[in-house]
Short mmCIF file of C-alpha atoms in Angstrom, two decimals:
data_model
loop_
_atom_site.label_atom_id
_atom_site.label_comp_id
_atom_site.label_asym_id
_atom_site.label_seq_id
_atom_site.Cartn_x
_atom_site.Cartn_y
_atom_site.Cartn_z
CA UNK A 1 -7.24 3.48 71.89
CA UNK A 2 -7.94 4.78 75.38
CA UNK A 3 -5.54 2.72 77.47
CA UNK A 4 -2.22 4.19 76.37
CA UNK A 5 -3.60 7.74 76.59
CA UNK A 6 -4.81 7.28 80.15
CA UNK A 7 -1.54 5.61 81.14
CA UNK A 8 0.48 8.57 79.85
CA UNK A 9 -1.81 11.49 80.73
CA UNK A 10 -3.22 10.69 84.18
CA UNK A 11 0.16 11.09 85.97
CA UNK A 12 0.39 14.63 84.56
CA UNK A 13 -3.01 15.62 85.96
CA UNK A 14 -2.70 14.56 89.59
CA UNK A 15 -0.36 12.76 91.93
CA UNK A 16 -1.15 9.31 90.56
CA UNK A 17 1.17 6.34 90.33
CA UNK A 18 -0.23 4.72 87.20
CA UNK A 19 0.30 1.07 86.32
CA UNK A 20 -0.46 -0.55 82.99
CA UNK A 21 -1.66 -4.09 82.43
CA UNK A 22 -1.77 -5.81 79.06
CA UNK A 23 -0.81 -9.07 77.44
CA UNK A 24 2.29 -9.49 75.30
CA UNK A 25 4.09 -6.43 76.67
CA UNK A 26 7.47 -6.09 78.34
CA UNK A 27 6.92 -6.16 82.08
CA UNK A 28 8.45 -3.41 84.23
CA UNK A 29 7.98 -1.79 87.62
CA UNK A 30 4.88 -0.04 86.27
CA UNK A 31 3.63 -2.53 83.66
CA UNK A 32 2.13 -5.98 84.25
CA UNK A 33 2.33 -8.51 81.41
CA UNK A 34 -0.87 -10.44 82.07
CA UNK A 35 -3.69 -11.85 79.97
CA UNK A 36 -6.82 -10.87 81.88
CA UNK A 37 -8.47 -14.14 80.88
CA UNK A 38 -6.07 -15.66 83.43
CA UNK A 39 -8.38 -14.54 86.20
CA UNK A 40 -6.31 -16.12 88.97
CA UNK A 41 -3.22 -14.12 88.00
CA UNK A 42 -5.29 -10.96 87.66
CA UNK A 43 -6.99 -11.44 91.02
CA UNK A 44 -3.61 -11.93 92.69
CA UNK A 45 -2.33 -8.62 91.27
CA UNK A 46 -5.46 -6.77 92.34
CA UNK A 47 -5.45 -8.19 95.86
CA UNK A 48 -1.73 -7.61 96.43
CA UNK A 49 -1.60 -3.99 95.25
CA UNK A 50 -4.61 -2.32 96.87
CA UNK A 51 -5.15 0.04 93.92
CA UNK A 52 -7.05 3.29 94.42
CA UNK A 53 -8.85 2.68 91.14
CA UNK A 54 -8.87 0.20 88.26
CA UNK A 55 -9.77 1.67 84.87
CA UNK A 56 -11.09 -0.95 82.48
CA UNK A 57 -10.20 -0.01 78.91
CA UNK A 58 -10.54 -3.54 77.53
CA UNK A 59 -13.20 -4.13 74.91
CA UNK A 60 -14.01 -6.34 71.94
CA UNK A 61 -15.11 -3.96 69.20
CA UNK A 62 -17.80 -3.98 66.52
CA UNK A 63 -17.04 -6.53 63.79
CA UNK A 64 -14.83 -8.62 66.08
CA UNK A 65 -17.70 -8.85 68.55
CA UNK A 66 -20.16 -9.90 65.86
CA UNK A 67 -17.74 -12.54 64.54
CA UNK A 68 -16.81 -13.83 68.00
CA UNK A 69 -19.88 -13.57 70.23
CA UNK A 70 -18.51 -15.72 73.04
CA UNK A 71 -15.37 -13.56 73.25
CA UNK A 72 -17.51 -10.41 73.22
CA UNK A 73 -19.66 -11.70 76.06
CA UNK A 74 -16.62 -12.65 78.16
CA UNK A 75 -14.66 -9.41 77.76
CA UNK A 76 -17.47 -6.89 77.30
CA UNK A 77 -20.07 -8.36 79.67
CA UNK A 78 -18.52 -10.72 82.21
CA UNK A 79 -15.13 -9.11 82.79
CA UNK A 80 -16.32 -5.71 84.16
CA UNK A 81 -18.52 -7.54 86.66
CA UNK A 82 -15.61 -9.80 87.60
CA UNK A 83 -13.61 -6.67 88.46
CA UNK A 84 -16.58 -5.44 90.48
CA UNK A 85 -16.72 -8.78 92.30
CA UNK A 86 -13.03 -9.07 93.24
CA UNK A 87 -12.90 -5.47 94.50
CA UNK A 88 -16.15 -5.66 96.49
CA UNK A 89 -15.58 -4.85 100.14
CA UNK A 90 -12.39 -2.91 99.35
CA UNK A 91 -11.75 0.76 98.70
CA UNK A 92 -10.63 0.04 95.12
CA UNK A 93 -12.98 1.64 92.62
CA UNK A 94 -13.63 0.22 89.17
CA UNK A 95 -13.95 2.78 86.38
CA UNK A 96 -15.52 1.07 83.39
CA UNK A 97 -15.67 2.66 79.92
CA UNK A 98 -18.87 2.05 77.97
CA UNK A 99 -20.18 3.30 74.65
CA UNK A 100 -22.96 5.16 72.88
CA UNK A 101 -23.44 1.97 70.86
CA UNK A 102 -25.66 0.57 73.61
CA UNK A 103 -28.31 2.64 71.80
CA UNK A 104 -29.72 1.99 68.33
CA UNK A 105 -29.18 5.52 67.03
CA UNK A 106 -32.76 5.84 65.80
CA UNK A 107 -33.70 8.63 68.22
CA UNK A 108 -30.61 10.44 69.52
CA UNK A 109 -30.22 12.67 72.57
CA UNK A 110 -30.11 9.62 74.85
CA UNK A 111 -29.85 9.98 78.63
CA UNK A 112 -28.81 7.63 81.43
CA UNK A 113 -32.51 6.83 81.90
CA UNK A 114 -33.19 5.62 78.37
CA UNK A 115 -33.64 1.95 77.52
CA UNK A 116 -30.55 0.38 75.96
CA UNK A 117 -31.91 -0.73 72.58
CA UNK A 118 -28.72 -1.32 70.61
CA UNK A 119 -28.75 -4.29 68.22
CA UNK A 120 -26.02 -6.91 67.81
CA UNK A 121 -23.47 -8.64 70.02
CA UNK A 122 -21.29 -5.56 70.40
CA UNK A 123 -24.13 -3.32 71.58
CA UNK A 124 -25.74 -5.92 73.80
CA UNK A 125 -22.52 -7.24 75.30
CA UNK A 126 -21.43 -3.69 76.19
CA UNK A 127 -24.86 -2.98 77.68
CA UNK A 128 -24.59 -6.06 79.92
CA UNK A 129 -21.13 -5.01 81.08
CA UNK A 130 -22.15 -1.66 82.53
CA UNK A 131 -21.71 -1.27 86.29
CA UNK A 132 -24.17 0.75 88.34
CA UNK A 133 -23.50 0.74 92.06
CA UNK A 134 -22.53 3.17 94.82
CA UNK A 135 -18.75 2.60 94.63
CA UNK A 136 -17.79 1.97 91.01
CA UNK A 137 -18.56 4.05 87.94
CA UNK A 138 -19.43 3.43 84.32
CA UNK A 139 -18.47 6.26 81.98
CA UNK A 140 -20.72 5.96 78.96
CA UNK A 141 -19.33 8.03 76.11
CA UNK A 142 -17.87 7.81 72.61
CA UNK A 143 -14.20 8.45 71.98
CA UNK A 144 -11.89 9.43 69.15
CA UNK A 145 -8.14 9.62 69.28
CA UNK A 146 -4.78 8.36 68.07
CA UNK A 147 -4.10 4.64 68.16
CA UNK A 148 -0.97 2.56 68.71
CA UNK A 149 -2.46 -0.31 66.72
CA UNK A 150 -1.68 0.26 63.03
CA UNK A 151 -4.81 -1.78 62.21
CA UNK A 152 -7.06 0.33 64.41
CA UNK A 153 -10.66 0.91 63.35
CA UNK A 154 -11.38 4.30 64.93
CA UNK A 155 -12.57 7.23 62.80
CA UNK A 156 -9.60 9.46 63.60
CA UNK A 157 -7.10 6.68 62.85
CA UNK A 158 -8.87 5.95 59.57
CA UNK A 159 -8.75 9.62 58.59
CA UNK A 160 -5.06 9.97 59.41
CA UNK A 161 -4.26 7.00 57.17
CA UNK A 162 -5.90 8.56 54.11
CA UNK A 163 -3.76 10.10 51.40
CA UNK A 164 -4.06 13.85 50.91
CA UNK A 165 -4.88 13.10 47.26
CA UNK A 166 -7.91 11.02 48.24
CA UNK A 167 -11.49 12.26 48.22
CA UNK A 168 -13.44 10.90 51.17
CA UNK A 169 -17.11 10.91 52.13
CA UNK A 170 -18.44 12.49 55.29
CA UNK A 171 -21.82 11.39 56.61
CA UNK A 172 -23.79 14.57 57.19
CA UNK A 173 -26.76 12.73 58.73
CA UNK A 174 -24.71 10.68 61.20
CA UNK A 175 -24.55 12.53 64.52
CA UNK A 176 -22.05 12.18 67.36
CA UNK A 177 -21.41 13.94 70.66
CA UNK A 178 -18.29 12.29 72.05
CA UNK A 179 -14.88 13.33 73.32
CA UNK A 180 -11.23 12.73 72.58
CA UNK A 181 -9.24 10.15 74.52
CA UNK A 182 -7.16 13.00 75.94
CA UNK A 183 -10.35 14.60 77.26
CA UNK A 184 -11.40 11.21 78.65
CA UNK A 185 -8.30 11.22 80.84
CA UNK A 186 -9.31 14.62 82.21
CA UNK A 187 -12.87 13.42 82.76
CA UNK A 188 -11.74 10.35 84.71
CA UNK A 189 -9.42 12.49 86.83
CA UNK A 190 -12.40 14.66 87.79
CA UNK A 191 -14.69 11.67 88.34
CA UNK A 192 -12.21 10.30 90.87
CA UNK A 193 -11.74 13.68 92.56
CA UNK A 194 -15.49 14.33 92.76
CA UNK A 195 -16.24 10.79 93.97
CA UNK A 196 -18.75 10.07 91.22
CA UNK A 197 -20.27 6.59 91.14
CA UNK A 198 -22.94 4.73 89.21
CA UNK A 199 -23.65 5.33 85.53
CA UNK A 200 -22.76 8.68 84.01
CA UNK A 201 -22.82 9.84 80.41
CA UNK A 202 -20.13 12.26 79.25
CA UNK A 203 -20.76 14.11 76.02
CA UNK A 204 -20.61 17.49 74.36
CA UNK A 205 -23.78 19.51 74.82
CA UNK A 206 -24.11 19.99 71.05
CA UNK A 207 -23.98 17.06 68.66
CA UNK A 208 -21.95 17.24 65.45
CA UNK A 209 -22.37 15.37 62.17
CA UNK A 210 -19.52 13.19 60.94
CA UNK A 211 -18.97 15.35 57.84
CA UNK A 212 -18.36 18.41 60.00
CA UNK A 213 -16.18 16.37 62.34
CA UNK A 214 -14.02 15.22 59.43
CA UNK A 215 -13.73 18.84 58.31
CA UNK A 216 -12.32 19.68 61.75
CA UNK A 217 -9.85 16.80 61.43
CA UNK A 218 -8.89 18.16 58.02
CA UNK A 219 -8.36 21.73 59.17
CA UNK A 220 -6.47 20.85 62.36
CA UNK A 221 -4.38 17.87 61.23
CA UNK A 222 -4.12 18.27 57.43
CA UNK A 223 -4.12 22.05 56.89
CA UNK A 224 -7.36 21.67 54.91
CA UNK A 225 -5.71 19.72 52.09
CA UNK A 226 -8.10 16.73 52.12
CA UNK A 227 -11.13 16.71 49.85
CA UNK A 228 -14.22 15.76 51.84
CA UNK A 229 -17.65 15.53 50.22
CA UNK A 230 -20.93 15.31 52.13
CA UNK A 231 -22.86 12.05 51.92
CA UNK A 232 -26.47 11.86 53.10
CA UNK A 233 -27.14 8.20 52.32
CA UNK A 234 -26.71 7.04 55.91
CA UNK A 235 -28.64 8.32 58.91
CA UNK A 236 -27.96 7.63 62.59
CA UNK A 237 -27.96 9.67 65.81
CA UNK A 238 -26.23 8.23 68.89
CA UNK A 239 -25.82 11.59 70.59
CA UNK A 240 -25.85 11.53 74.38
CA UNK A 241 -26.72 13.94 77.15
CA UNK A 242 -26.56 13.56 80.91
CA UNK A 243 -29.39 14.18 83.34
CA UNK A 244 -27.09 13.91 86.35
CA UNK A 245 -26.45 17.17 88.17
CA UNK A 246 -23.74 15.94 90.55
CA UNK A 247 -20.79 15.95 88.13
CA UNK A 248 -19.24 19.39 87.75
CA UNK A 249 -17.51 19.25 84.38
CA UNK A 250 -17.86 21.16 81.12
CA UNK A 251 -16.74 19.40 77.95
CA UNK A 252 -14.76 21.83 75.75
CA UNK A 253 -15.64 22.56 72.14
CA UNK A 254 -14.80 19.93 69.53
CA UNK A 255 -12.25 22.30 68.04
CA UNK A 256 -10.57 22.83 71.41
CA UNK A 257 -10.44 19.11 72.17
CA UNK A 258 -8.88 18.38 68.78
CA UNK A 259 -6.35 21.20 69.08
CA UNK A 260 -5.37 19.88 72.51
CA UNK A 261 -5.03 16.41 71.01
CA UNK A 262 -2.83 17.71 68.21
CA UNK A 263 -0.54 19.45 70.70
CA UNK A 264 -0.28 16.27 72.76
CA UNK A 265 0.47 14.16 69.68
CA UNK A 266 3.23 16.55 68.60
CA UNK A 267 4.79 16.31 72.06
CA UNK A 268 4.56 12.51 71.95
CA UNK A 269 5.11 11.88 68.25
CA UNK A 270 7.39 8.91 68.97
CA UNK A 271 4.30 6.91 69.90
CA UNK A 272 2.53 7.18 66.58
CA UNK A 273 2.87 6.32 62.93
CA UNK A 274 1.08 9.45 61.71
CA UNK A 275 2.14 12.34 59.53
CA UNK A 276 1.23 15.59 61.27
CA UNK A 277 1.10 18.77 59.17
#
């Protein structure tokens, strides 16, 4: 979800030469076709190119992590630290993306100082993968955004695949405080410019329930045509807040972030299999 957005947006924000790396893609001057589990090939690329930063967007998600614990541990836990290891002693910075799912969601309003009490292989493998040192940075957040994968599992992707004749449920006791993937690109740009390191949480200052979030999706992307009913049978609060004072960045309103995302998607509609009203 995040990788393609960062690849496309970061060059528009600053004077970056951005390279992509993925498996099963067509290689080009700016894209490496590499499976990161081939650590020798990856290490060779990293050592030969002297990158300013490496942004790790790789992750084994939710159900896949629970079904494949060894894969989750390798990609979510080991791999970020492998990147840290092979760039140690260089000026290359690793920017690792983590998740609010390292927390259980029983309390909410979590800070960087709170104990990571998430349950399951996804939560625990992501918790183990977080980097916290004086050169690299872990951005702990929660993201929504358009996906290239037609089988994506993100909330926004799920919503956009619903028929306008469908009635869907919105959890009004499930709270969230994340950002769009477009906003994540802007955040990472500022993190690099401000030389932020260690663990930092990036979230909106006010949490929103999933029912209200779906209503924003509906109004901005579906002209209000979808029928969304509140559902209070599920309760969780993974909202985040940061206690760090050294990062100068204000997350825009949810409405602004989603309107910005809509504008970007319209300008890059060839990337997506979505109907935009």
